[in-house]
mmCIF file of N, CA and C in Angstrom:
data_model
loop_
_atom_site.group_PDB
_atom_site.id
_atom_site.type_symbol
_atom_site.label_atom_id
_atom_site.label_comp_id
_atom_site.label_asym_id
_atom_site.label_seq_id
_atom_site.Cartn_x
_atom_site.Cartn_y
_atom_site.Cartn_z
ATOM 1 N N UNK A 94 94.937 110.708 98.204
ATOM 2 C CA UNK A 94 94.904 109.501 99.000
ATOM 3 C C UNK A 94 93.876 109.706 100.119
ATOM 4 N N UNK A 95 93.112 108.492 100.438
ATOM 5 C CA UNK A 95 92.002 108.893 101.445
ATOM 6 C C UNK A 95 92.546 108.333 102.833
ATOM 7 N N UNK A 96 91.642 108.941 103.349
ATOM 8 C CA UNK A 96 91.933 108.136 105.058
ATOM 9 C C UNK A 96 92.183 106.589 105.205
ATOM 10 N N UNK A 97 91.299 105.932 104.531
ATOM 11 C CA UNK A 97 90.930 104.462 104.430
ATOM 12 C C UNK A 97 92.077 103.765 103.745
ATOM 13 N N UNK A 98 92.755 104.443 103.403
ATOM 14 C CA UNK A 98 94.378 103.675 102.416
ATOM 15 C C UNK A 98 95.558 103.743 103.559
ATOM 16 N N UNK A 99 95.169 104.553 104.872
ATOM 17 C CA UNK A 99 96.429 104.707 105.724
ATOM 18 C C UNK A 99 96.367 103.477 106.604
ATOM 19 N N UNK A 100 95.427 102.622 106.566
ATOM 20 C CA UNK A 100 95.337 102.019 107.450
ATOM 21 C C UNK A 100 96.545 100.508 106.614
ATOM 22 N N UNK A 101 96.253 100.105 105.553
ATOM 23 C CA UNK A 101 97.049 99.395 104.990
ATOM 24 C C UNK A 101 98.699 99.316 105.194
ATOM 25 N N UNK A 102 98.792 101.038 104.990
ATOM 26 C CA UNK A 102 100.261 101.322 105.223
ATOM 27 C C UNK A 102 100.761 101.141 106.577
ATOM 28 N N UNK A 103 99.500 101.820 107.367
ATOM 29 C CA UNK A 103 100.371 101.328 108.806
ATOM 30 C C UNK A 103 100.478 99.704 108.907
ATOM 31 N N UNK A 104 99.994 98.615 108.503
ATOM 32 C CA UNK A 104 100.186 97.227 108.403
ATOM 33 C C UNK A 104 101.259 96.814 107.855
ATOM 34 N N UNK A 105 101.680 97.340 106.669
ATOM 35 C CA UNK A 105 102.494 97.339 105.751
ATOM 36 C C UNK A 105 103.843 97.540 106.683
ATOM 37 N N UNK A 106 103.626 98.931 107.377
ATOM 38 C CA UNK A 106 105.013 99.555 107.730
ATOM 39 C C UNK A 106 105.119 98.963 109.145
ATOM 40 N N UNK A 107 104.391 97.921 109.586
ATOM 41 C CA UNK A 107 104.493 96.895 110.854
ATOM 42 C C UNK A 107 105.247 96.329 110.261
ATOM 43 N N UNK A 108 104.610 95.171 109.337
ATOM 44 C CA UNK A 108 105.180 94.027 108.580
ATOM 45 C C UNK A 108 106.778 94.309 108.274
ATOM 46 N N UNK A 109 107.232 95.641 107.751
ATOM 47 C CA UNK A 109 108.483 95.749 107.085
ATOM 48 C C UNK A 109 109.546 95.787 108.581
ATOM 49 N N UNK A 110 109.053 96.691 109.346
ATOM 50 C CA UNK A 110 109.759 96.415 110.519
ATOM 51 C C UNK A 110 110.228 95.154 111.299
ATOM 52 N N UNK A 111 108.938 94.723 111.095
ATOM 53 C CA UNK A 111 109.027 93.292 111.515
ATOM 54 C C UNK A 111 109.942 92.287 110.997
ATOM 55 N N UNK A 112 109.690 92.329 109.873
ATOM 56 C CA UNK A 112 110.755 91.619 108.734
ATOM 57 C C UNK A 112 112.634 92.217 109.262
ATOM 58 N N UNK A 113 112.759 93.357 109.293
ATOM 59 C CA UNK A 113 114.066 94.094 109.468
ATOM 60 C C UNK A 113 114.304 93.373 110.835
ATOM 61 N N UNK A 114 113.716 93.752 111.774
ATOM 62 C CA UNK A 114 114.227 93.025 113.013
ATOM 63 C C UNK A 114 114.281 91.770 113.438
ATOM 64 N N UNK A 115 113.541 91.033 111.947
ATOM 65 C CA UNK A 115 113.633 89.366 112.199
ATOM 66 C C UNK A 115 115.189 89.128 111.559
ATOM 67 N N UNK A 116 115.179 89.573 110.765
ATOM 68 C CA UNK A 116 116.662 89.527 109.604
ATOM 69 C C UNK A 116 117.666 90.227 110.509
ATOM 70 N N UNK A 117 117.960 91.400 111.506
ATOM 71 C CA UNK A 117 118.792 91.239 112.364
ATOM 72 C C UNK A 117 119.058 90.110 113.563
ATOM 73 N N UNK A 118 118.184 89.929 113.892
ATOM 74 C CA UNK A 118 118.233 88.655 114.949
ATOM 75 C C UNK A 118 119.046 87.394 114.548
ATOM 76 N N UNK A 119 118.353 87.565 112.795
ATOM 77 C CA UNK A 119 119.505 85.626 112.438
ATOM 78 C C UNK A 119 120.524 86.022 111.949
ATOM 79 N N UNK A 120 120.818 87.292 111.819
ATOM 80 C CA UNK A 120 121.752 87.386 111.412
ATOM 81 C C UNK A 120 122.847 87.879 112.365
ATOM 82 N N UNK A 121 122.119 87.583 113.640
ATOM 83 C CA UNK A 121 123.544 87.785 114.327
ATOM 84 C C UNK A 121 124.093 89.035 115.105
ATOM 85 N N UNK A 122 123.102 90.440 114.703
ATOM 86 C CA UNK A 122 123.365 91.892 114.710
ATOM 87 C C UNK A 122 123.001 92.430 115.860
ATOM 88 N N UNK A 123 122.488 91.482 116.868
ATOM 89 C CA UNK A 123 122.212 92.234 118.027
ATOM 90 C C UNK A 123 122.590 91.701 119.310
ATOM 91 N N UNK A 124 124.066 92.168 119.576
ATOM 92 C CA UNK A 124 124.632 91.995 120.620
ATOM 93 C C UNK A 124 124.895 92.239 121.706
ATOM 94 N N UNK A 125 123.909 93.578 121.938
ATOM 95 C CA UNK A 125 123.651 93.979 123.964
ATOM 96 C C UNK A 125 122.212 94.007 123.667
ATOM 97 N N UNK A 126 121.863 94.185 124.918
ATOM 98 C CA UNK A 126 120.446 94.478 125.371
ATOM 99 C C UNK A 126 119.486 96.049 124.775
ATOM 100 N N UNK A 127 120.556 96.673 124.651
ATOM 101 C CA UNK A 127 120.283 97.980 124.024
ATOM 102 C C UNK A 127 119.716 97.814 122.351
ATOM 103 N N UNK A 128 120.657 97.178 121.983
ATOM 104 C CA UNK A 128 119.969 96.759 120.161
ATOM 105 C C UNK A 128 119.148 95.461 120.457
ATOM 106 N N UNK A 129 118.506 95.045 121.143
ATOM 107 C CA UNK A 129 117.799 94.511 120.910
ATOM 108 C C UNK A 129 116.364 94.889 121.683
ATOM 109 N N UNK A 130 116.489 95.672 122.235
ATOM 110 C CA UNK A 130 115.349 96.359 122.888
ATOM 111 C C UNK A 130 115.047 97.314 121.389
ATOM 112 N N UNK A 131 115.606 98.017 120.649
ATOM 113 C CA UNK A 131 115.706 98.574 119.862
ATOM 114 C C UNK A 131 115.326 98.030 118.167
ATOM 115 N N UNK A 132 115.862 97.024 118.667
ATOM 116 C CA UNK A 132 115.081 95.821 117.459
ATOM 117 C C UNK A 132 113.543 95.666 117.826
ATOM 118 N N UNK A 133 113.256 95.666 118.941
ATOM 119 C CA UNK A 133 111.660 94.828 119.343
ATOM 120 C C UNK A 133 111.126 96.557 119.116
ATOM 121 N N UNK A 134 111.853 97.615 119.515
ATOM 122 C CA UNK A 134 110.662 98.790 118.950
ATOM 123 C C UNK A 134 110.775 99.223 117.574
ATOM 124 N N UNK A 135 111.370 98.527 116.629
ATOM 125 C CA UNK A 135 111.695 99.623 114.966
ATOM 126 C C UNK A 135 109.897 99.080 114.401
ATOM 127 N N UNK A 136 109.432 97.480 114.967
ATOM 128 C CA UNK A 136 108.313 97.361 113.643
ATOM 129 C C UNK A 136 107.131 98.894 114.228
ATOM 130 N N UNK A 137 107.029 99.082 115.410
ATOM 131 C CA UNK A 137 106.057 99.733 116.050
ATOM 132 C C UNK A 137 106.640 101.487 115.498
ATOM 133 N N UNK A 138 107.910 101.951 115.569
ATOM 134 C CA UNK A 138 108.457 103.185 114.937
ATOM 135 C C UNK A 138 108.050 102.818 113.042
ATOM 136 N N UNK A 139 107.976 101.963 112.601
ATOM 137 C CA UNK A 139 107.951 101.650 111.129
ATOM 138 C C UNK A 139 106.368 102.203 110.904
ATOM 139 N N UNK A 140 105.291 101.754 111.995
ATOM 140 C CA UNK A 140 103.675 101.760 112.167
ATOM 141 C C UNK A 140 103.794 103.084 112.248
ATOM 142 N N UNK A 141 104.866 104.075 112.927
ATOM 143 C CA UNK A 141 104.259 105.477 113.604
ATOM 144 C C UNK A 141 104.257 105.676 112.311
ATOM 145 N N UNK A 142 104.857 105.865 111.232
ATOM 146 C CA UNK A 142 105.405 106.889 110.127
ATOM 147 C C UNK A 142 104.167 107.495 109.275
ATOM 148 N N UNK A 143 103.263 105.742 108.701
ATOM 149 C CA UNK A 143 102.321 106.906 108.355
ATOM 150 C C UNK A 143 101.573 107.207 108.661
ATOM 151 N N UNK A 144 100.790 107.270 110.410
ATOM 152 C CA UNK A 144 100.480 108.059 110.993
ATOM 153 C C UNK A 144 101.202 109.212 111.267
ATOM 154 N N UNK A 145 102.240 109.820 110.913
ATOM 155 C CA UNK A 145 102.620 111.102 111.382
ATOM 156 C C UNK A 145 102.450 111.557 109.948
ATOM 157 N N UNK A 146 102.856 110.725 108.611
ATOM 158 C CA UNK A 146 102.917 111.697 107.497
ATOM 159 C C UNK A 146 100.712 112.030 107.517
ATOM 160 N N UNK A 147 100.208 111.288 107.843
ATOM 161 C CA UNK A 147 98.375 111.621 108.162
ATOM 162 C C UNK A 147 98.288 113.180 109.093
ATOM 163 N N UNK A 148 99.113 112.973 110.169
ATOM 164 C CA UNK A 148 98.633 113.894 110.913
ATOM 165 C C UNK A 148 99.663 115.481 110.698
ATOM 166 N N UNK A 149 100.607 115.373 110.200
ATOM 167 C CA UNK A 149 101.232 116.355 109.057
ATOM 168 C C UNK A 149 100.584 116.766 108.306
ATOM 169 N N UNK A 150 99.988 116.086 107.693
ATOM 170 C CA UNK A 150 98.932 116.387 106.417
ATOM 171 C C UNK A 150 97.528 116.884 106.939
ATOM 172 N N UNK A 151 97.020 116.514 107.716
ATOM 173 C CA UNK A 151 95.614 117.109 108.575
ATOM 174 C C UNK A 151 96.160 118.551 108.959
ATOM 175 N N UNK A 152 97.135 118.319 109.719
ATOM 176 C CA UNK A 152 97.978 120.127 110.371
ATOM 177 C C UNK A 152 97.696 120.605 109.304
ATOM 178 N N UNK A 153 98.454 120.650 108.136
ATOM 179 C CA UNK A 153 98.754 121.615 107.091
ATOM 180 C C UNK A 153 97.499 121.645 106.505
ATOM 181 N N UNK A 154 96.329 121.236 105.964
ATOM 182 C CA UNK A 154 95.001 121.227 105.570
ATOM 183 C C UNK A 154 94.047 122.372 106.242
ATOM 184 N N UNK A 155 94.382 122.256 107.835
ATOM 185 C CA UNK A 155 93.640 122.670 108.687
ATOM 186 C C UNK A 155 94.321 124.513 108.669
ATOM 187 N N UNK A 156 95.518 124.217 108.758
ATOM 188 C CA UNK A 156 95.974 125.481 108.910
ATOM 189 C C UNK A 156 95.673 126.535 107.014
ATOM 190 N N UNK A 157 95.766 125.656 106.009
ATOM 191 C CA UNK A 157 95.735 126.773 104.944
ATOM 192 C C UNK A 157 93.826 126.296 104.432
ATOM 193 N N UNK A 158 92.945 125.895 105.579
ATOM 194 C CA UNK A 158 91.634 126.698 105.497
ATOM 195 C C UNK A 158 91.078 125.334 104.174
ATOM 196 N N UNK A 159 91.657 124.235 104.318
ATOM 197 C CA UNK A 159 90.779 123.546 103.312
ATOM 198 C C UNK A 159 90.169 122.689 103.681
#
């Protein structure tokens, strides 16, 4: 997989977040301030992921010399 394909996924893994925390909202699931502060950060935690599985993968590249 190249560099240029991570960028999709991080869109992707916005979008899905986004979607999850729209579908809690009508549905009713967020009833203090705490889950819903928590709702408004999952699409942006959904974006980190595959930037960390990228920069996991750069570590380990870098470290066994390829």
């Amino acid at each position: 997989m190249t560099l240029t394909a991570f960028g999709p996924l991080v869109v992707v893994g916005f979008l899905a977040g986004l979607t999850i925390a729209a579908v809690l909202l009508r549905l009713g699931k967020l009833r203090s301030p705490a889950s819903a502060l928590a709702a408004a950060a999952l699409p942006f935690g959904c974006a980190a992921l595959p930037v960390a599985i990228l920069v996991t993968f750069s570590v380990i590249m870098a470290v066994s010399g390829h």
